[in-house]
PDB file of C-alpha atoms and ligand atoms in Angstrom:
ATOM      1  CA  MET A   1     -18.039 -31.687  -0.325  1.00  0.00           C
ATOM      2  CA  LEU A   2     -14.319 -30.969  -0.216  1.00  0.00           C
ATOM      3  CA  VAL A   3     -13.424 -29.126  -3.445  1.00  0.00           C
ATOM      4  CA  SER A   4     -10.510 -27.052  -4.712  1.00  0.00           C
ATOM      5  CA  GLY A   5     -10.365 -23.367  -3.860  1.00  0.00           C
ATOM      6  CA  ASN A   6     -10.702 -22.672  -7.582  1.00  0.00           C
ATOM      7  CA  GLU A   7     -14.084 -24.304  -7.780  1.00  0.00           C
ATOM      8  CA  ILE A   8     -15.419 -21.964  -5.098  1.00  0.00           C
ATOM      9  CA  LEU A   9     -13.664 -18.751  -6.034  1.00  0.00           C
ATOM     10  CA  GLN A  10     -14.004 -18.840  -9.839  1.00  0.00           C
ATOM     11  CA  LYS A  11     -17.778 -18.889  -9.386  1.00  0.00           C
ATOM     12  CA  ALA A  12     -17.567 -16.056  -6.825  1.00  0.00           C
ATOM     13  CA  ASN A  13     -15.438 -14.048  -9.261  1.00  0.00           C
ATOM     14  CA  LYS A  14     -17.930 -14.505 -12.093  1.00  0.00           C
ATOM     15  CA  GLU A  15     -20.926 -13.671  -9.924  1.00  0.00           C
ATOM     16  CA  TYR A  16     -19.303 -10.840  -7.910  1.00  0.00           C
ATOM     17  CA  TYR A  17     -19.636 -12.053  -4.342  1.00  0.00           C
ATOM     18  CA  GLY A  18     -17.241 -12.684  -1.472  1.00  0.00           C
ATOM     19  CA  VAL A  19     -16.578 -16.015   0.223  1.00  0.00           C
ATOM     20  CA  GLY A  20     -15.581 -16.140   3.871  1.00  0.00           C
ATOM     21  CA  ALA A  21     -12.249 -17.819   4.637  1.00  0.00           C
ATOM     22  CA  PHE A  22     -12.216 -18.607   8.339  1.00  0.00           C
ATOM     23  CA  ASN A  23      -9.232 -19.814  10.372  1.00  0.00           C
ATOM     24  CA  PHE A  24      -9.533 -22.687  12.812  1.00  0.00           C
ATOM     25  CA  VAL A  25      -7.217 -24.109  15.460  1.00  0.00           C
ATOM     26  CA  ASN A  26      -9.505 -26.686  17.042  1.00  0.00           C
ATOM     27  CA  TYR A  27     -12.669 -28.684  16.591  1.00  0.00           C
ATOM     28  CA  GLU A  28     -14.884 -26.114  18.286  1.00  0.00           C
ATOM     29  CA  MET A  29     -13.968 -23.320  15.846  1.00  0.00           C
ATOM     30  CA  LEU A  30     -14.150 -25.606  12.827  1.00  0.00           C
ATOM     31  CA  SER A  31     -17.521 -27.137  13.623  1.00  0.00           C
ATOM     32  CA  SER A  32     -19.021 -23.691  14.317  1.00  0.00           C
ATOM     33  CA  ILE A  33     -17.872 -22.534  10.864  1.00  0.00           C
ATOM     34  CA  PHE A  34     -19.476 -25.569   9.218  1.00  0.00           C
ATOM     35  CA  GLU A  35     -22.720 -25.077  11.177  1.00  0.00           C
ATOM     36  CA  ALA A  36     -22.815 -21.444  10.051  1.00  0.00           C
ATOM     37  CA  ALA A  37     -22.218 -22.347   6.387  1.00  0.00           C
ATOM     38  CA  ASN A  38     -25.013 -24.898   6.665  1.00  0.00           C
ATOM     39  CA  GLU A  39     -27.404 -22.346   8.157  1.00  0.00           C
ATOM     40  CA  ALA A  40     -26.544 -19.700   5.555  1.00  0.00           C
ATOM     41  CA  ASN A  41     -26.438 -22.201   2.672  1.00  0.00           C
ATOM     42  CA  ALA A  42     -23.028 -20.877   1.675  1.00  0.00           C
ATOM     43  CA  PRO A  43     -19.787 -22.190   0.170  1.00  0.00           C
ATOM     44  CA  ILE A  44     -16.925 -21.822   2.604  1.00  0.00           C
ATOM     45  CA  ILE A  45     -13.149 -21.857   2.911  1.00  0.00           C
ATOM     46  CA  VAL A  46     -11.651 -23.159   6.136  1.00  0.00           C
ATOM     47  CA  GLN A  47      -8.008 -22.371   6.615  1.00  0.00           C
ATOM     48  CA  ALA A  48      -5.164 -23.404   8.864  1.00  0.00           C
ATOM     49  CA  SER A  49      -1.934 -21.468   9.321  1.00  0.00           C
ATOM     50  CA  GLU A  50       1.379 -23.243   9.875  1.00  0.00           C
ATOM     51  CA  GLY A  51       0.930 -22.421  13.565  1.00  0.00           C
ATOM     52  CA  ALA A  52      -2.504 -24.047  13.587  1.00  0.00           C
ATOM     53  CA  ILE A  53      -1.122 -27.129  11.822  1.00  0.00           C
ATOM     54  CA  LYS A  54       1.676 -27.386  14.366  1.00  0.00           C
ATOM     55  CA  TYR A  55      -0.835 -27.087  17.202  1.00  0.00           C
ATOM     56  CA  LEU A  56      -3.305 -29.641  15.805  1.00  0.00           C
ATOM     57  CA  GLY A  57      -1.141 -31.989  13.766  1.00  0.00           C
ATOM     58  CA  ILE A  58      -1.739 -32.044  10.006  1.00  0.00           C
ATOM     59  CA  GLU A  59      -3.575 -35.392  10.019  1.00  0.00           C
ATOM     60  CA  LEU A  60      -6.083 -34.157  12.553  1.00  0.00           C
ATOM     61  CA  ALA A  61      -6.575 -30.835  10.747  1.00  0.00           C
ATOM     62  CA  VAL A  62      -7.354 -32.634   7.474  1.00  0.00           C
ATOM     63  CA  GLY A  63      -9.267 -35.446   9.183  1.00  0.00           C
ATOM     64  CA  MET A  64     -11.641 -33.094  10.999  1.00  0.00           C
ATOM     65  CA  VAL A  65     -12.394 -31.186   7.801  1.00  0.00           C
ATOM     66  CA  LYS A  66     -13.053 -34.423   5.904  1.00  0.00           C
ATOM     67  CA  ILE A  67     -15.395 -35.731   8.601  1.00  0.00           C
ATOM     68  CA  LEU A  68     -17.316 -32.467   8.827  1.00  0.00           C
ATOM     69  CA  SER A  69     -17.586 -32.126   5.062  1.00  0.00           C
ATOM     70  CA  SER A  70     -19.040 -35.613   4.837  1.00  0.00           C
ATOM     71  CA  LYS A  71     -21.566 -34.569   7.478  1.00  0.00           C
ATOM     72  CA  TYR A  72     -22.572 -31.611   5.267  1.00  0.00           C
ATOM     73  CA  PRO A  73     -22.076 -33.034   1.741  1.00  0.00           C
ATOM     74  CA  HIS A  74     -24.048 -30.239   0.037  1.00  0.00           C
ATOM     75  CA  ILE A  75     -21.643 -27.505   1.219  1.00  0.00           C
ATOM     76  CA  PRO A  76     -18.691 -26.825  -1.092  1.00  0.00           C
ATOM     77  CA  VAL A  77     -15.680 -26.520   1.241  1.00  0.00           C
ATOM     78  CA  ALA A  78     -12.039 -25.822   0.443  1.00  0.00           C
ATOM     79  CA  LEU A  79      -9.306 -26.565   2.964  1.00  0.00           C
ATOM     80  CA  HIS A  80      -6.658 -23.893   2.536  1.00  0.00           C
ATOM     81  CA  LEU A  81      -3.129 -23.475   3.897  1.00  0.00           C
ATOM     82  CA  ASP A  82      -2.899 -19.894   5.194  1.00  0.00           C
ATOM     83  CA  HIS A  83       0.478 -18.095   4.813  1.00  0.00           C
ATOM     84  CA  GLY A  84       2.574 -21.090   3.772  1.00  0.00           C
ATOM     85  CA  THR A  85       6.152 -19.903   4.126  1.00  0.00           C
ATOM     86  CA  SER A  86       7.959 -22.373   1.852  1.00  0.00           C
ATOM     87  CA  PHE A  87       7.661 -24.804  -1.041  1.00  0.00           C
ATOM     88  CA  GLU A  88       8.008 -27.686   1.477  1.00  0.00           C
ATOM     89  CA  SER A  89       5.213 -26.389   3.657  1.00  0.00           C
ATOM     90  CA  CYS A  90       2.873 -26.188   0.633  1.00  0.00           C
ATOM     91  CA  LYS A  91       3.981 -29.673  -0.516  1.00  0.00           C
ATOM     92  CA  ASN A  92       3.240 -31.154   2.929  1.00  0.00           C
ATOM     93  CA  ALA A  93      -0.194 -29.552   2.942  1.00  0.00           C
ATOM     94  CA  LEU A  94      -1.229 -30.754  -0.472  1.00  0.00           C
ATOM     95  CA  GLU A  95       0.118 -34.245   0.132  1.00  0.00           C
ATOM     96  CA  ALA A  96      -1.912 -34.345   3.352  1.00  0.00           C
ATOM     97  CA  GLY A  97      -5.133 -33.426   1.509  1.00  0.00           C
ATOM     98  CA  PHE A  98      -5.398 -29.615   1.513  1.00  0.00           C
ATOM     99  CA  THR A  99      -7.288 -28.455  -1.581  1.00  0.00           C
ATOM    100  CA  SER A 100      -5.777 -24.964  -1.722  1.00  0.00           C
ATOM    101  CA  VAL A 101      -2.500 -23.421  -0.542  1.00  0.00           C
ATOM    102  CA  MET A 102      -1.091 -19.966  -0.023  1.00  0.00           C
ATOM    103  CA  ILE A 103       2.596 -19.383  -0.661  1.00  0.00           C
ATOM    104  CA  ASP A 104       3.494 -16.173   1.105  1.00  0.00           C
ATOM    105  CA  ALA A 105       6.824 -15.006  -0.273  1.00  0.00           C
ATOM    106  CA  SER A 106       5.745 -11.364  -0.130  1.00  0.00           C
ATOM    107  CA  HIS A 107       8.669 -10.409   2.114  1.00  0.00           C
ATOM    108  CA  HIS A 108      11.053 -11.234  -0.762  1.00  0.00           C
ATOM    109  CA  GLN A 109      11.860  -8.954  -3.694  1.00  0.00           C
ATOM    110  CA  PHE A 110       9.441  -9.237  -6.628  1.00  0.00           C
ATOM    111  CA  ASP A 111      11.613 -11.635  -8.691  1.00  0.00           C
ATOM    112  CA  LYS A 112      12.203 -14.019  -5.816  1.00  0.00           C
ATOM    113  CA  ASN A 113       8.510 -13.968  -4.864  1.00  0.00           C
ATOM    114  CA  LEU A 114       7.664 -14.749  -8.506  1.00  0.00           C
ATOM    115  CA  GLU A 115      10.198 -17.583  -8.664  1.00  0.00           C
ATOM    116  CA  ILE A 116       8.983 -19.276  -5.445  1.00  0.00           C
ATOM    117  CA  THR A 117       5.307 -18.790  -6.291  1.00  0.00           C
ATOM    118  CA  SER A 118       5.761 -20.216  -9.813  1.00  0.00           C
ATOM    119  CA  LYS A 119       7.406 -23.347  -8.400  1.00  0.00           C
ATOM    120  CA  VAL A 120       4.527 -23.902  -5.991  1.00  0.00           C
ATOM    121  CA  VAL A 121       1.958 -23.316  -8.753  1.00  0.00           C
ATOM    122  CA  GLN A 122       3.608 -25.928 -11.005  1.00  0.00           C
ATOM    123  CA  MET A 123       3.537 -28.509  -8.229  1.00  0.00           C
ATOM    124  CA  ALA A 124       0.048 -27.696  -6.895  1.00  0.00           C
ATOM    125  CA  HIS A 125      -1.652 -27.689 -10.281  1.00  0.00           C
ATOM    126  CA  LYS A 126      -0.537 -31.305 -10.793  1.00  0.00           C
ATOM    127  CA  TYR A 127      -2.669 -32.136  -7.751  1.00  0.00           C
ATOM    128  CA  GLY A 128      -5.607 -29.967  -8.866  1.00  0.00           C
ATOM    129  CA  VAL A 129      -4.880 -27.699  -5.917  1.00  0.00           C
ATOM    130  CA  SER A 130      -5.268 -23.915  -6.234  1.00  0.00           C
ATOM    131  CA  VAL A 131      -2.606 -21.422  -5.141  1.00  0.00           C
ATOM    132  CA  GLU A 132      -2.806 -17.982  -3.523  1.00  0.00           C
ATOM    133  CA  ALA A 133       0.129 -15.561  -3.397  1.00  0.00           C
ATOM    134  CA  GLU A 134       0.641 -12.118  -1.895  1.00  0.00           C
ATOM    135  CA  LEU A 135       2.130  -8.852  -3.164  1.00  0.00           C
ATOM    136  CA  GLY A 136       2.945  -5.892  -0.950  1.00  0.00           C
ATOM    137  CA  ARG A 137       3.060  -5.726   2.839  1.00  0.00           C
ATOM    138  CA  LEU A 138       0.123  -6.092   5.226  1.00  0.00           C
ATOM    139  CA  MET A 139       0.234  -2.721   6.965  1.00  0.00           C
ATOM    140  CA  GLY A 140      -2.205   0.028   7.815  1.00  0.00           C
ATOM    141  CA  ILE A 141      -1.871   3.319   5.942  1.00  0.00           C
ATOM    142  CA  GLU A 142      -2.050   6.541   7.919  1.00  0.00           C
ATOM    143  CA  ASP A 143      -3.774   9.676   6.677  1.00  0.00           C
ATOM    144  CA  ASN A 144      -0.520  11.603   6.467  1.00  0.00           C
ATOM    145  CA  ILE A 145       1.402   8.960   4.495  1.00  0.00           C
ATOM    146  CA  ASN A 146       2.951  10.329   1.292  1.00  0.00           C
ATOM    147  CA  VAL A 147       2.729   8.735  -2.155  1.00  0.00           C
ATOM    148  CA  SER A 148       6.184   7.157  -2.203  1.00  0.00           C
ATOM    149  CA  GLU A 149       5.749   5.689   1.310  1.00  0.00           C
ATOM    150  CA  LYS A 150       2.419   4.265   0.219  1.00  0.00           C
ATOM    151  CA  ASP A 151       3.924   2.787  -2.947  1.00  0.00           C
ATOM    152  CA  ALA A 152       6.649   1.127  -0.897  1.00  0.00           C
ATOM    153  CA  VAL A 153       4.086  -0.751   1.190  1.00  0.00           C
ATOM    154  CA  LEU A 154       1.047  -1.396  -0.993  1.00  0.00           C
ATOM    155  CA  ILE A 155       0.709  -3.549  -4.098  1.00  0.00           C
ATOM    156  CA  ASN A 156       1.866  -2.161  -7.432  1.00  0.00           C
ATOM    157  CA  PRO A 157      -0.907  -2.949  -9.974  1.00  0.00           C
ATOM    158  CA  LYS A 158       1.482  -3.146 -12.941  1.00  0.00           C
ATOM    159  CA  GLU A 159       3.667  -5.620 -11.060  1.00  0.00           C
ATOM    160  CA  ALA A 160       0.550  -7.583 -10.158  1.00  0.00           C
ATOM    161  CA  GLU A 161      -0.319  -7.941 -13.838  1.00  0.00           C
ATOM    162  CA  VAL A 162       3.119  -9.377 -14.678  1.00  0.00           C
ATOM    163  CA  PHE A 163       3.160 -11.553 -11.547  1.00  0.00           C
ATOM    164  CA  VAL A 164      -0.177 -13.208 -12.318  1.00  0.00           C
ATOM    165  CA  LYS A 165       0.611 -13.728 -15.992  1.00  0.00           C
ATOM    166  CA  GLU A 166       4.022 -15.276 -15.340  1.00  0.00           C
ATOM    167  CA  SER A 167       3.313 -17.320 -12.210  1.00  0.00           C
ATOM    168  CA  LYS A 168      -0.155 -18.528 -13.304  1.00  0.00           C
ATOM    169  CA  VAL A 169      -1.234 -18.167  -9.697  1.00  0.00           C
ATOM    170  CA  ASP A 170      -4.970 -18.668  -9.083  1.00  0.00           C
ATOM    171  CA  PHE A 171      -5.638 -15.971  -6.457  1.00  0.00           C
ATOM    172  CA  LEU A 172      -3.771 -12.889  -5.375  1.00  0.00           C
ATOM    173  CA  ALA A 173      -3.761 -11.094  -2.012  1.00  0.00           C
ATOM    174  CA  PRO A 174      -3.062  -7.409  -2.722  1.00  0.00           C
ATOM    175  CA  ALA A 175      -1.832  -5.264   0.160  1.00  0.00           C
ATOM    176  CA  ILE A 176      -4.286  -2.328   0.188  1.00  0.00           C
ATOM    177  CA  GLY A 177      -3.987  -1.169   3.810  1.00  0.00           C
ATOM    178  CA  THR A 178      -5.244  -4.001   6.034  1.00  0.00           C
ATOM    179  CA  SER A 179      -3.210  -5.784   8.687  1.00  0.00           C
ATOM    180  CA  HIS A 180      -3.665  -8.815  10.908  1.00  0.00           C
ATOM    181  CA  GLY A 181      -5.004  -8.605  14.464  1.00  0.00           C
ATOM    182  CA  ALA A 182      -7.220  -6.282  16.465  1.00  0.00           C
ATOM    183  CA  PHE A 183      -5.372  -2.984  15.961  1.00  0.00           C
ATOM    184  CA  LYS A 184      -5.596  -2.196  12.268  1.00  0.00           C
ATOM    185  CA  PHE A 185      -5.931   1.577  12.093  1.00  0.00           C
ATOM    186  CA  LYS A 186      -4.566   4.353  14.297  1.00  0.00           C
ATOM    187  CA  GLY A 187      -6.981   6.969  12.963  1.00  0.00           C
ATOM    188  CA  GLU A 188     -10.033   6.470  10.785  1.00  0.00           C
ATOM    189  CA  PRO A 189     -10.121   3.176   8.831  1.00  0.00           C
ATOM    190  CA  LYS A 190      -8.673   3.660   5.363  1.00  0.00           C
ATOM    191  CA  LEU A 191      -8.128   1.259   2.441  1.00  0.00           C
ATOM    192  CA  ASP A 192      -6.851   1.963  -1.064  1.00  0.00           C
ATOM    193  CA  PHE A 193      -9.897   0.942  -3.122  1.00  0.00           C
ATOM    194  CA  GLU A 194      -8.631   2.634  -6.289  1.00  0.00           C
ATOM    195  CA  ARG A 195      -5.524   0.499  -6.219  1.00  0.00           C
ATOM    196  CA  LEU A 196      -7.675  -2.576  -5.673  1.00  0.00           C
ATOM    197  CA  GLU A 197      -9.812  -1.811  -8.707  1.00  0.00           C
ATOM    198  CA  GLU A 198      -6.705  -1.276 -10.818  1.00  0.00           C
ATOM    199  CA  VAL A 199      -5.309  -4.676  -9.724  1.00  0.00           C
ATOM    200  CA  LYS A 200      -8.607  -6.358 -10.557  1.00  0.00           C
ATOM    201  CA  LYS A 201      -8.770  -4.708 -13.976  1.00  0.00           C
ATOM    202  CA  LEU A 202      -5.251  -5.853 -14.836  1.00  0.00           C
ATOM    203  CA  THR A 203      -5.436  -9.408 -13.424  1.00  0.00           C
ATOM    204  CA  ASN A 204      -9.103 -10.384 -13.454  1.00  0.00           C
ATOM    205  CA  ILE A 205      -8.545 -13.279 -11.029  1.00  0.00           C
ATOM    206  CA  PRO A 206     -10.119 -13.805  -7.583  1.00  0.00           C
ATOM    207  CA  LEU A 207      -8.503 -11.421  -5.074  1.00  0.00           C
ATOM    208  CA  VAL A 208      -8.060 -12.004  -1.350  1.00  0.00           C
ATOM    209  CA  LEU A 209      -8.407  -9.623   1.581  1.00  0.00           C
ATOM    210  CA  HIS A 210      -6.196 -10.557   4.524  1.00  0.00           C
ATOM    211  CA  GLY A 211      -6.670  -8.893   7.878  1.00  0.00           C
ATOM    212  CA  ALA A 212     -10.379  -8.449   7.227  1.00  0.00           C
ATOM    213  CA  SER A 213     -11.745  -8.798  10.773  1.00  0.00           C
ATOM    214  CA  SER A 214     -14.225  -6.065  11.687  1.00  0.00           C
ATOM    215  CA  ILE A 215     -14.209  -6.216  15.505  1.00  0.00           C
ATOM    216  CA  PRO A 216     -17.937  -5.441  15.555  1.00  0.00           C
ATOM    217  CA  GLU A 217     -19.080  -3.323  18.487  1.00  0.00           C
ATOM    218  CA  TYR A 218     -21.118  -6.109  20.096  1.00  0.00           C
ATOM    219  CA  ILE A 219     -18.168  -8.526  20.118  1.00  0.00           C
ATOM    220  CA  LYS A 220     -15.890  -5.853  21.539  1.00  0.00           C
ATOM    221  CA  GLU A 221     -18.509  -5.022  24.179  1.00  0.00           C
ATOM    222  CA  SER A 222     -18.853  -8.677  25.071  1.00  0.00           C
ATOM    223  CA  PHE A 223     -15.082  -8.982  25.591  1.00  0.00           C
ATOM    224  CA  LEU A 224     -14.824  -5.704  27.536  1.00  0.00           C
ATOM    225  CA  SER A 225     -17.776  -6.530  29.782  1.00  0.00           C
ATOM    226  CA  THR A 226     -15.886  -9.546  31.105  1.00  0.00           C
ATOM    227  CA  GLY A 227     -12.941  -7.391  32.136  1.00  0.00           C
ATOM    228  CA  GLY A 228     -11.005  -7.930  28.901  1.00  0.00           C
ATOM    229  CA  ASP A 229      -8.890  -5.145  27.406  1.00  0.00           C
ATOM    230  CA  LEU A 230      -9.044  -4.194  23.724  1.00  0.00           C
ATOM    231  CA  LYS A 231      -8.064  -0.553  24.056  1.00  0.00           C
ATOM    232  CA  GLY A 232      -7.411   1.073  20.685  1.00  0.00           C
ATOM    233  CA  SER A 233      -8.721  -1.872  18.682  1.00  0.00           C
ATOM    234  CA  LYS A 234     -10.230  -1.126  15.291  1.00  0.00           C
ATOM    235  CA  GLY A 235     -11.324  -3.436  12.471  1.00  0.00           C
ATOM    236  CA  VAL A 236     -12.442  -3.173   8.863  1.00  0.00           C
ATOM    237  CA  PRO A 237     -15.996  -1.754   8.831  1.00  0.00           C
ATOM    238  CA  PHE A 238     -18.721  -3.877   7.194  1.00  0.00           C
ATOM    239  CA  GLU A 239     -19.257  -1.240   4.457  1.00  0.00           C
ATOM    240  CA  PHE A 240     -15.557  -1.465   3.583  1.00  0.00           C
ATOM    241  CA  LEU A 241     -15.848  -5.232   3.174  1.00  0.00           C
ATOM    242  CA  GLN A 242     -18.752  -4.733   0.806  1.00  0.00           C
ATOM    243  CA  GLU A 243     -16.885  -2.072  -1.131  1.00  0.00           C
ATOM    244  CA  ALA A 244     -13.897  -4.427  -1.333  1.00  0.00           C
ATOM    245  CA  VAL A 245     -16.134  -7.159  -2.770  1.00  0.00           C
ATOM    246  CA  ARG A 246     -17.449  -4.674  -5.351  1.00  0.00           C
ATOM    247  CA  GLY A 247     -13.831  -3.825  -6.171  1.00  0.00           C
ATOM    248  CA  GLY A 248     -12.946  -7.470  -6.903  1.00  0.00           C
ATOM    249  CA  ILE A 249     -12.224  -9.188  -3.578  1.00  0.00           C
ATOM    250  CA  ASN A 250     -13.650 -12.733  -3.515  1.00  0.00           C
ATOM    251  CA  LYS A 251     -11.955 -14.328  -0.491  1.00  0.00           C
ATOM    252  CA  ILE A 252     -12.163 -12.586   2.861  1.00  0.00           C
ATOM    253  CA  ASN A 253      -9.924 -13.828   5.678  1.00  0.00           C
ATOM    254  CA  THR A 254     -11.240 -13.694   9.223  1.00  0.00           C
ATOM    255  CA  ASP A 255      -9.572 -15.001  12.352  1.00  0.00           C
ATOM    256  CA  THR A 256      -9.360 -12.263  15.021  1.00  0.00           C
ATOM    257  CA  ASP A 257     -13.146 -11.688  15.201  1.00  0.00           C
ATOM    258  CA  LEU A 258     -13.700 -15.391  15.831  1.00  0.00           C
ATOM    259  CA  ARG A 259     -11.052 -15.532  18.543  1.00  0.00           C
ATOM    260  CA  ILE A 260     -12.488 -12.532  20.392  1.00  0.00           C
ATOM    261  CA  ALA A 261     -16.077 -13.794  20.112  1.00  0.00           C
ATOM    262  CA  PHE A 262     -15.134 -17.238  21.423  1.00  0.00           C
ATOM    263  CA  ILE A 263     -12.934 -16.085  24.283  1.00  0.00           C
ATOM    264  CA  ALA A 264     -15.430 -13.445  25.451  1.00  0.00           C
ATOM    265  CA  GLU A 265     -17.896 -16.272  26.134  1.00  0.00           C
ATOM    266  CA  VAL A 266     -15.269 -18.363  27.900  1.00  0.00           C
ATOM    267  CA  ARG A 267     -14.412 -15.364  30.074  1.00  0.00           C
ATOM    268  CA  LYS A 268     -18.102 -14.843  30.868  1.00  0.00           C
ATOM    269  CA  VAL A 269     -18.487 -18.399  32.171  1.00  0.00           C
ATOM    270  CA  ALA A 270     -15.283 -18.128  34.184  1.00  0.00           C
ATOM    271  CA  ASN A 271     -16.393 -14.809  35.723  1.00  0.00           C
ATOM    272  CA  ASN A 272     -19.926 -15.985  36.490  1.00  0.00           C
ATOM    273  CA  ASP A 273     -19.081 -19.262  38.172  1.00  0.00           C
ATOM    274  CA  ASN A 274     -15.677 -19.745  39.718  1.00  0.00           C
ATOM    275  CA  THR A 275     -16.503 -23.347  40.606  1.00  0.00           C
ATOM    276  CA  GLN A 276     -17.076 -24.340  36.980  1.00  0.00           C
ATOM    277  CA  PHE A 277     -14.619 -26.723  35.309  1.00  0.00           C
ATOM    278  CA  ASP A 278     -16.735 -28.625  32.806  1.00  0.00           C
ATOM    279  CA  LEU A 279     -15.138 -27.756  29.451  1.00  0.00           C
ATOM    280  CA  ARG A 280     -18.452 -28.080  27.645  1.00  0.00           C
ATOM    281  CA  LYS A 281     -19.967 -25.294  29.753  1.00  0.00           C
ATOM    282  CA  PHE A 282     -17.174 -22.968  28.558  1.00  0.00           C
ATOM    283  CA  PHE A 283     -17.020 -23.995  24.927  1.00  0.00           C
ATOM    284  CA  THR A 284     -20.712 -24.320  24.012  1.00  0.00           C
ATOM    285  CA  PRO A 285     -21.459 -20.572  24.343  1.00  0.00           C
ATOM    286  CA  GLY A 286     -18.142 -19.862  22.576  1.00  0.00           C
ATOM    287  CA  LYS A 287     -19.202 -22.035  19.648  1.00  0.00           C
ATOM    288  CA  ASP A 288     -22.627 -20.364  19.473  1.00  0.00           C
ATOM    289  CA  ALA A 289     -21.019 -16.915  19.353  1.00  0.00           C
ATOM    290  CA  VAL A 290     -18.648 -17.957  16.556  1.00  0.00           C
ATOM    291  CA  LYS A 291     -21.473 -19.494  14.537  1.00  0.00           C
ATOM    292  CA  LYS A 292     -23.552 -16.292  14.823  1.00  0.00           C
ATOM    293  CA  LEU A 293     -20.606 -14.173  13.740  1.00  0.00           C
ATOM    294  CA  VAL A 294     -19.788 -16.383  10.748  1.00  0.00           C
ATOM    295  CA  VAL A 295     -23.419 -16.339   9.542  1.00  0.00           C
ATOM    296  CA  GLU A 296     -23.395 -12.545   9.836  1.00  0.00           C
ATOM    297  CA  ARG A 297     -20.205 -12.230   7.788  1.00  0.00           C
ATOM    298  CA  ILE A 298     -21.392 -14.635   5.094  1.00  0.00           C
ATOM    299  CA  LYS A 299     -24.471 -12.430   4.616  1.00  0.00           C
ATOM    300  CA  ILE A 300     -22.413  -9.238   4.497  1.00  0.00           C
ATOM    301  CA  LEU A 301     -20.202 -10.752   1.796  1.00  0.00           C
ATOM    302  CA  GLY A 302     -23.157 -11.987  -0.236  1.00  0.00           C
ATOM    303  CA  SER A 303     -22.332 -15.698  -0.341  1.00  0.00           C
ATOM    304  CA  ASP A 304     -25.461 -16.834   1.498  1.00  0.00           C
ATOM    305  CA  ASN A 305     -27.704 -19.061  -0.637  1.00  0.00           C
ATOM    306  CA  LYS A 306     -24.979 -19.509  -3.255  1.00  0.00           C
ATOM    307  CA  ILE A 307     -24.935 -23.317  -3.138  1.00  0.00           C
TER     308      ILE A 307
HETATM  309  N1  PH4 B   1      -4.993 -14.474   8.538  1.00  0.00           N
HETATM  310  C1  PH4 B   1      -4.911 -15.225   9.793  1.00  0.00           C
HETATM  311  C2  PH4 B   1      -3.483 -15.489  10.213  1.00  0.00           C
HETATM  312  C3  PH4 B   1      -3.388 -16.302  11.487  1.00  0.00           C
HETATM  313  O1  PH4 B   1      -0.153 -17.751  12.779  1.00  0.00           O
HETATM  314  P1  PH4 B   1      -1.593 -17.462  13.035  1.00  0.00           P
HETATM  315  O2  PH4 B   1      -2.444 -18.719  13.165  1.00  0.00           O
HETATM  316  O3  PH4 B   1      -1.843 -16.515  14.178  1.00  0.00           O
HETATM  317  O4  PH4 B   1      -2.061 -16.729  11.689  1.00  0.00           O
HETATM  318  O5  PH4 B   1      -4.315 -14.889   7.475  1.00  0.00           O
HETATM  319  C4  PH4 B   1      -5.785 -13.312   8.379  1.00  0.00           C
HETATM  320  O6  PH4 B   1      -5.716 -12.652   7.366  1.00  0.00           O
HETATM  321  C5  PH4 B   1      -6.698 -12.929   9.512  1.00  0.00           C
HETATM  322  O7  PH4 B   1      -7.006 -11.544   9.582  1.00  0.00           O
HETATM  323  P2  PH4 B   1      -7.641 -10.918  10.932  1.00  0.00           P
HETATM  324  O8  PH4 B   1      -6.561 -10.849  11.965  1.00  0.00           O
HETATM  325  O9  PH4 B   1      -8.118  -9.570  10.539  1.00  0.00           O
HETATM  326  O10 PH4 B   1      -8.773 -11.799  11.345  1.00  0.00           O
HETATM  327 ZN1   ZN B   2      -3.394 -13.285   6.528  1.00  0.00          ZN
END
């Protein structure tokens, strides 16, 4: 059933588990995510970025989610706008049927971010739609970074407290050292868990981890074995995800892992049979790989059997 993000994440916050938020850009990715949620008996968030919406068309993005959620009526699903860049973008999404939106004004100064976020919250709450905002910058932190450099990049817990109180935002994405894509850490993976715990203590709302892909060894291997190149790639280890959930993260964004898993299978088919041009022969193994990966992540986050 299509529900608001709040319905899914307030429960996760109370019961201390993490819900997977998976990006989709086509039917294959989306249906694999639903199949995985069904297998794991888990609530799920499916999310589309502005780029995904442009690629698919907003009607199709919403339509596919509605059709799939009526196929699996027992699964609580929220359709979330990922990294909405403006009030208009959030308005378009909620008018089209999204049940959750992110306004990402984190590149602005604190006051401006607060002003834009508050406006979106006022509008979205009239529709019963939940809102996510972000504070800090999504960037890896190196071992040799000093305190003031770190403070300039990562979330400030005291600011987070004021931001949440004044904006009435439902979920907050704190920058604690993750970044998007396949190359998250130059040295050893490192996240600021102390800062996370401080933010949770002061806000007590569901928190969101962006850039949470793990690039598990078997997915990497699968991509490399087909002649792909992922030199220097590094993701967020599974134990870090679990520590983040213990520290107050309830929504975990994953896109890169799914892309790599899917494309590795497509590459395999292309390499193994250069006469093949039946799309289904390429996409079926891709879908199976994505489903397996999503089930695995749901279990790591602890949202399996939470329906
Ligand atoms: N996201 C995904 C952003 C995708 O414009 P676009 O469609 O490329 O945007 O918000 C994440 O946090 C994903 O993190 P990941 O890269 O670690 O999977
Ligand atoms: Zn993100």
